[in-house]
Amino acid sequence: MKAPGWLREPLVHFLIAGVLLYFGASLLSPVPEAGHVIVVDDDALATRLLQQTGTTDRQAALRALQAMPAADRQKLVRETAADEALWREGRALGLDTVDGVVRMRTIQQMRQVLTQEAASDISVGDAEVRKFYQDNKAAYAEPASASFSHLFFAGPDGKVRAGAALARLRKDASAQEYGDRFLYQTNYADAGTEELAGQFGIGFVQSLLALQPGPGWQGPVKSDHGWHLVQLRELTPANVPAFEEIEGRVREDAMAAKRNAVTAEAVAKLLGRYEVRAR
């Protein structure tokens, strides 16, 4: 049986090939999720964790997910979904480009857009600034600091040698001939407790804060490295500066906190346009 003449036309062949390619692509590539549905699975959550921690161990991230409390996991789901929503909205605004790191840049840009729209006219009054200071006093606390010299005694007999040296120092004021070489400094001026804890260990810092400043040598005091005799010149206890001393800094912090809160509300409102599915 002879085929109709129109079946031999090149244009008909082209149309048939196009139809076949369309259905083939449909079978190989599933229909994407609806535009307002965000699916957050373990893989997406692990990626989010790796971005937050700056690490690359995906298996460790997946194990952390398994051990994560439900409330923390829900928070992570919401943060991941918010990023996806921002990404989609950013793309809709044409903020994306073709390089590989554009997703995070687009998310950041979208946050900035939301912040500019939502927080452009906010301000903080004097009462708000003072309340922020009262509510966040601990954040402004300055750690205790100490000015002192020390002699270091290493080894298993360090405590015995330190004790003997102390007895001699109390008779002879010269300390030049005593002590071993120490990894860090011998003399400290207004050294904060965090710095000292990093060099000597927290136990040494606790013992140091219990000493009374004075010209004499005290100890032996144990550190993570050995034993020390300490000449504590000055000890400044931890304190919170008065509001008047740091008002400018507190005002900036209060403004930043208010801006962040407004931005978070805007992100939540945006996320409300989406249906979030955790699986």
CSV table of N, CA and C in Angstrom, one decimal, residues 89-196:
chain,number,residue,atom,x,y,z
A,89,GLU,N,12.2,33.9,44.7
A,89,GLU,CA,11.7,35.2,44.5
A,89,GLU,C,12.8,36.1,43.8
A,90,GLY,N,14.1,35.8,44.2
A,90,GLY,CA,15.2,36.5,43.6
A,90,GLY,C,15.3,36.2,42.1
A,91,ARG,N,15.1,35.0,41.8
A,91,ARG,CA,15.2,34.6,40.4
A,91,ARG,C,14.0,35.3,39.6
A,92,ALA,N,12.9,35.3,40.3
A,92,ALA,CA,11.7,36.0,39.6
A,92,ALA,C,12.0,37.4,39.3
A,93,LEU,N,12.9,38.0,40.2
A,93,LEU,CA,13.2,39.4,40.0
A,93,LEU,C,14.4,39.6,39.1
A,94,GLY,N,15.0,38.4,38.6
A,94,GLY,CA,16.1,38.5,37.7
A,94,GLY,C,17.4,38.7,38.3
A,95,LEU,N,17.5,38.4,39.7
A,95,LEU,CA,18.8,38.7,40.4
A,95,LEU,C,19.8,37.6,40.1
A,96,ASP,N,19.4,36.5,39.6
A,96,ASP,CA,20.4,35.4,39.4
A,96,ASP,C,21.2,35.6,38.1
A,97,THR,N,22.4,35.0,38.1
A,97,THR,CA,23.3,35.1,36.9
A,97,THR,C,23.7,33.6,36.7
A,98,VAL,N,24.8,33.4,36.0
A,98,VAL,CA,25.1,32.1,35.6
A,98,VAL,C,26.3,31.5,36.4
A,99,ASP,N,26.9,32.2,37.3
A,99,ASP,CA,28.0,31.6,38.0
A,99,ASP,C,27.5,30.7,39.1
A,100,GLY,N,28.4,29.8,39.6
A,100,GLY,CA,28.0,28.7,40.5
A,100,GLY,C,27.7,29.2,41.9
A,101,VAL,N,28.1,30.3,42.4
A,101,VAL,CA,27.9,30.8,43.7
A,101,VAL,C,26.7,31.8,43.8
A,102,VAL,N,26.0,31.9,42.7
A,102,VAL,CA,25.0,33.0,42.6
A,102,VAL,C,23.8,32.7,43.6
A,103,ARG,N,23.6,31.4,43.9
A,103,ARG,CA,22.4,31.2,44.8
A,103,ARG,C,22.5,31.9,46.1
A,104,MET,N,23.7,31.8,46.8
A,104,MET,CA,23.8,32.4,48.1
A,104,MET,C,23.8,34.0,47.9
A,105,ARG,N,24.4,34.4,46.8
A,105,ARG,CA,24.5,35.9,46.6
A,105,ARG,C,23.0,36.4,46.4
A,106,THR,N,22.3,35.6,45.6
A,106,THR,CA,20.9,36.0,45.3
A,106,THR,C,20.1,36.0,46.6
A,107,ILE,N,20.3,35.0,47.5
A,107,ILE,CA,19.6,35.0,48.7
A,107,ILE,C,19.9,36.2,49.6
A,108,GLN,N,21.2,36.5,49.6
A,108,GLN,CA,21.6,37.7,50.4
A,108,GLN,C,21.1,39.0,49.8
A,109,GLN,N,21.1,39.1,48.5
A,109,GLN,CA,20.5,40.2,47.9
A,109,GLN,C,19.0,40.4,48.1
A,110,MET,N,18.3,39.2,48.1
A,110,MET,CA,16.9,39.3,48.4
A,110,MET,C,16.6,39.7,49.8
A,111,ARG,N,17.5,39.2,50.7
A,111,ARG,CA,17.3,39.7,52.1
A,111,ARG,C,17.5,41.2,52.2
A,112,GLN,N,18.5,41.7,51.5
A,112,GLN,CA,18.7,43.1,51.5
A,112,GLN,C,17.6,43.9,50.9
A,113,VAL,N,17.0,43.3,49.9
A,113,VAL,CA,15.8,44.0,49.3
A,113,VAL,C,14.7,44.0,50.3
A,114,LEU,N,14.4,42.9,51.0
A,114,LEU,CA,13.4,42.9,52.0
A,114,LEU,C,13.7,43.8,53.1
A,115,THR,N,14.9,43.9,53.5
A,115,THR,CA,15.3,44.8,54.6
A,115,THR,C,15.1,46.2,54.2
A,116,GLN,N,15.5,46.6,53.0
A,116,GLN,CA,15.3,47.9,52.6
A,116,GLN,C,13.8,48.3,52.5
A,117,GLU,N,13.0,47.4,52.1
A,117,GLU,CA,11.6,47.6,51.9
A,117,GLU,C,10.9,47.7,53.3
A,118,ALA,N,11.3,46.8,54.2
A,118,ALA,CA,10.6,46.7,55.5
A,118,ALA,C,11.2,47.6,56.6
A,119,ALA,N,12.5,47.9,56.5
A,119,ALA,CA,13.1,48.6,57.6
A,119,ALA,C,13.6,50.0,57.2
A,120,SER,N,13.2,50.5,56.1
A,120,SER,CA,13.7,51.7,55.6
A,120,SER,C,13.3,52.9,56.6
A,121,ASP,N,12.2,52.8,57.2
A,121,ASP,CA,11.8,54.0,58.0
A,121,ASP,C,11.7,53.7,59.5
A,122,ILE,N,12.4,52.6,60.0
A,122,ILE,CA,12.4,52.3,61.4
A,122,ILE,C,13.4,53.2,62.2
A,123,SER,N,13.1,53.3,63.4
A,123,SER,CA,14.0,54.1,64.3
A,123,SER,C,13.9,53.5,65.7
A,124,VAL,N,14.8,53.9,66.6
A,124,VAL,CA,14.7,53.5,68.0
A,124,VAL,C,14.7,54.7,68.9
A,125,GLY,N,13.8,54.7,69.8
A,125,GLY,CA,13.7,55.8,70.8
A,125,GLY,C,14.6,55.6,72.0
A,126,ASP,N,14.8,56.6,72.8
A,126,ASP,CA,15.7,56.6,73.9
A,126,ASP,C,15.2,55.5,74.9
A,127,ALA,N,13.9,55.4,75.1
A,127,ALA,CA,13.4,54.3,76.0
A,127,ALA,C,13.7,52.9,75.5
A,128,GLU,N,13.6,52.7,74.2
A,128,GLU,CA,13.9,51.4,73.6
A,128,GLU,C,15.4,51.1,73.8
A,129,VAL,N,16.2,52.1,73.6
A,129,VAL,CA,17.7,51.9,73.7
A,129,VAL,C,18.0,51.5,75.2
A,130,ARG,N,17.4,52.2,76.1
A,130,ARG,CA,17.7,51.9,77.5
A,130,ARG,C,17.2,50.5,77.9
A,131,LYS,N,16.0,50.1,77.4
A,131,LYS,CA,15.5,48.8,77.6
A,131,LYS,C,16.3,47.7,77.0
A,132,PHE,N,16.9,48.0,75.8
A,132,PHE,CA,17.8,47.0,75.1
A,132,PHE,C,19.0,46.8,76.0
A,133,TYR,N,19.5,47.9,76.6
A,133,TYR,CA,20.7,47.8,77.4
A,133,TYR,C,20.4,46.9,78.7
A,134,GLN,N,19.2,47.2,79.3
A,134,GLN,CA,18.9,46.4,80.5
A,134,GLN,C,18.7,44.9,80.1
A,135,ASP,N,18.1,44.7,79.0
A,135,ASP,CA,17.8,43.3,78.6
A,135,ASP,C,19.0,42.5,78.1
A,136,ASN,N,20.1,43.3,77.8
A,136,ASN,CA,21.2,42.6,77.2
A,136,ASN,C,22.5,43.0,77.9
A,137,LYS,N,22.4,43.3,79.2
A,137,LYS,CA,23.6,43.7,79.9
A,137,LYS,C,24.7,42.7,79.9
A,138,ALA,N,24.4,41.4,79.9
A,138,ALA,CA,25.4,40.4,79.9
A,138,ALA,C,26.3,40.5,78.7
A,139,ALA,N,25.7,40.9,77.6
A,139,ALA,CA,26.5,41.0,76.3
A,139,ALA,C,27.5,42.1,76.3
A,140,TYR,N,27.4,43.0,77.3
A,140,TYR,CA,28.3,44.2,77.3
A,140,TYR,C,29.3,44.0,78.5
A,141,ALA,N,29.2,42.9,79.2
A,141,ALA,CA,30.2,42.7,80.3
A,141,ALA,C,31.6,42.6,79.8
A,142,GLU,N,32.5,43.3,80.5
A,142,GLU,CA,33.9,43.2,80.2
A,142,GLU,C,34.5,42.2,81.2
A,143,PRO,N,35.3,41.2,80.7
A,143,PRO,CA,35.9,40.2,81.6
A,143,PRO,C,36.9,40.8,82.5
A,144,ALA,N,37.1,40.1,83.6
A,144,ALA,CA,38.1,40.5,84.5
A,144,ALA,C,39.5,40.4,83.8
A,145,SER,N,40.4,41.2,84.3
A,145,SER,CA,41.8,41.3,83.8
A,145,SER,C,42.8,41.3,84.9
A,146,ALA,N,44.0,41.0,84.6
A,146,ALA,CA,45.0,40.9,85.6
A,146,ALA,C,46.4,41.4,85.0
A,147,SER,N,47.1,42.1,85.9
A,147,SER,CA,48.5,42.5,85.5
A,147,SER,C,49.4,41.7,86.5
A,148,PHE,N,50.3,40.9,86.0
A,148,PHE,CA,51.1,40.1,86.9
A,148,PHE,C,52.4,39.6,86.2
A,149,SER,N,53.3,39.1,87.0
A,149,SER,CA,54.5,38.4,86.5
A,149,SER,C,54.4,37.0,87.1
A,150,HIS,N,55.1,36.1,86.5
A,150,HIS,CA,55.1,34.7,87.0
A,150,HIS,C,56.4,34.0,86.7
A,151,LEU,N,56.7,33.0,87.6
A,151,LEU,CA,57.8,32.1,87.4
A,151,LEU,C,57.3,30.7,87.1
A,152,PHE,N,57.8,30.1,86.1
A,152,PHE,CA,57.3,28.8,85.7
A,152,PHE,C,58.2,27.6,86.2
A,153,PHE,N,57.6,26.6,86.6
A,153,PHE,CA,58.3,25.4,87.1
A,153,PHE,C,57.7,24.2,86.4
A,154,ALA,N,58.4,23.5,85.5
A,154,ALA,CA,57.9,22.4,84.8
A,154,ALA,C,58.4,21.1,85.4
A,155,GLY,N,57.8,20.0,84.9
A,155,GLY,CA,58.2,18.7,85.4
A,155,GLY,C,57.5,18.2,86.6
A,156,PRO,N,57.7,16.9,86.9
A,156,PRO,CA,57.0,16.2,88.0
A,156,PRO,C,57.4,16.9,89.4
A,157,ASP,N,58.6,17.5,89.5
A,157,ASP,CA,59.0,18.1,90.7
A,157,ASP,C,58.7,19.6,90.7
A,158,GLY,N,57.9,20.1,89.7
A,158,GLY,CA,57.6,21.5,89.6
A,158,GLY,C,57.1,22.1,90.8
A,159,LYS,N,56.1,21.5,91.4
A,159,LYS,CA,55.5,22.1,92.6
A,159,LYS,C,56.5,22.2,93.8
A,160,VAL,N,57.4,21.1,93.9
A,160,VAL,CA,58.4,21.2,95.0
A,160,VAL,C,59.4,22.3,94.8
A,161,ARG,N,59.8,22.4,93.5
A,161,ARG,CA,60.8,23.4,93.2
A,161,ARG,C,60.2,24.8,93.4
A,162,ALA,N,58.9,24.9,93.0
A,162,ALA,CA,58.2,26.2,93.1
A,162,ALA,C,58.1,26.6,94.6
A,163,GLY,N,57.8,25.6,95.4
A,163,GLY,CA,57.7,25.9,96.9
A,163,GLY,C,59.0,26.3,97.5
A,164,ALA,N,60.1,25.7,97.0
A,164,ALA,CA,61.4,26.0,97.6
A,164,ALA,C,61.8,27.4,97.1
A,165,ALA,N,61.5,27.7,95.8
A,165,ALA,CA,61.9,29.0,95.3
A,165,ALA,C,61.1,30.1,96.0
A,166,LEU,N,59.8,29.8,96.3
A,166,LEU,CA,59.0,30.8,97.0
A,166,LEU,C,59.6,31.1,98.4
A,167,ALA,N,60.1,30.1,99.1
A,167,ALA,CA,60.7,30.3,100.4
A,167,ALA,C,61.9,31.2,100.3
A,168,ARG,N,62.7,31.0,99.2
A,168,ARG,CA,63.9,31.8,99.1
A,168,ARG,C,63.6,33.2,98.6
A,169,LEU,N,62.5,33.3,97.7
A,169,LEU,CA,62.1,34.6,97.2
A,169,LEU,C,61.6,35.5,98.4
A,170,ARG,N,61.0,35.0,99.4
A,170,ARG,CA,60.5,35.8,100.5
A,170,ARG,C,61.7,36.3,101.3
A,171,LYS,N,62.8,35.7,101.1
A,171,LYS,CA,64.0,36.2,101.8
A,171,LYS,C,64.8,37.1,100.9
A,172,ASP,N,64.8,36.8,99.6
A,172,ASP,CA,65.6,37.5,98.6
A,172,ASP,C,64.7,38.0,97.6
A,173,ALA,N,64.6,39.3,97.3
A,173,ALA,CA,63.6,39.9,96.4
A,173,ALA,C,63.9,39.6,94.9
A,174,SER,N,65.1,39.1,94.6
A,174,SER,CA,65.5,38.9,93.2
A,174,SER,C,64.9,37.5,92.7
A,175,ALA,N,64.2,37.6,91.6
A,175,ALA,CA,63.6,36.4,91.0
A,175,ALA,C,64.3,35.9,89.7
A,176,GLN,N,65.4,36.6,89.4
A,176,GLN,CA,66.0,36.3,88.1
A,176,GLN,C,66.5,34.9,88.0
A,177,GLU,N,67.0,34.3,89.1
A,177,GLU,CA,67.6,33.0,89.0
A,177,GLU,C,66.6,31.8,89.1
A,178,TYR,N,65.3,32.1,89.2
A,178,TYR,CA,64.4,31.0,89.4
A,178,TYR,C,63.5,30.8,88.2
A,179,GLY,N,63.0,29.6,88.1
A,179,GLY,CA,62.0,29.3,87.0
A,179,GLY,C,62.6,28.7,85.8
A,180,ASP,N,61.7,28.1,85.0
A,180,ASP,CA,62.0,27.5,83.7
A,180,ASP,C,61.5,28.4,82.6
A,181,ARG,N,61.9,28.0,81.4
A,181,ARG,CA,61.4,28.8,80.2
A,181,ARG,C,59.9,28.5,80.0
A,182,PHE,N,59.1,29.5,79.8
A,182,PHE,CA,57.7,29.3,79.5
A,182,PHE,C,57.3,29.6,78.1
A,183,LEU,N,56.3,28.9,77.6
A,183,LEU,CA,55.9,29.0,76.2
A,183,LEU,C,55.5,30.4,75.8
A,184,TYR,N,54.8,31.1,76.7
A,184,TYR,CA,54.3,32.4,76.4
A,184,TYR,C,55.1,33.5,77.1
A,185,GLN,N,54.4,34.5,77.7
A,185,GLN,CA,55.1,35.6,78.3
A,185,GLN,C,55.4,35.3,79.7
A,186,THR,N,56.3,36.2,80.3
A,186,THR,CA,56.6,36.2,81.7
A,186,THR,C,55.8,37.3,82.4
A,187,ASN,N,55.6,38.4,81.7
A,187,ASN,CA,54.9,39.5,82.3
A,187,ASN,C,53.6,39.8,81.5
A,188,TYR,N,52.5,40.1,82.2
A,188,TYR,CA,51.2,40.4,81.6
A,188,TYR,C,50.7,41.7,82.2
A,189,ALA,N,50.1,42.5,81.3
A,189,ALA,CA,49.5,43.8,81.7
A,189,ALA,C,48.0,43.8,81.2
A,190,ASP,N,47.1,43.9,82.1
A,190,ASP,CA,45.7,44.0,81.8
A,190,ASP,C,45.3,42.9,80.9
A,191,ALA,N,45.7,41.7,81.2
A,191,ALA,CA,45.4,40.5,80.3
A,191,ALA,C,44.0,40.0,80.7
A,192,GLY,N,43.1,39.9,79.7
A,192,GLY,CA,41.8,39.4,80.0
A,192,GLY,C,41.8,37.9,80.3
A,193,THR,N,40.7,37.5,81.0
A,193,THR,CA,40.6,36.1,81.5
A,193,THR,C,40.5,35.1,80.3
A,194,GLU,N,39.9,35.6,79.2
A,194,GLU,CA,39.8,34.6,78.1
A,194,GLU,C,41.2,34.4,77.5
A,195,GLU,N,42.0,35.4,77.4
A,195,GLU,CA,43.4,35.2,76.9
A,195,GLU,C,44.2,34.4,77.8
A,196,LEU,N,44.1,34.6,79.1
A,196,LEU,CA,44.8,33.8,80.1
A,196,LEU,C,44.4,32.4,80.1
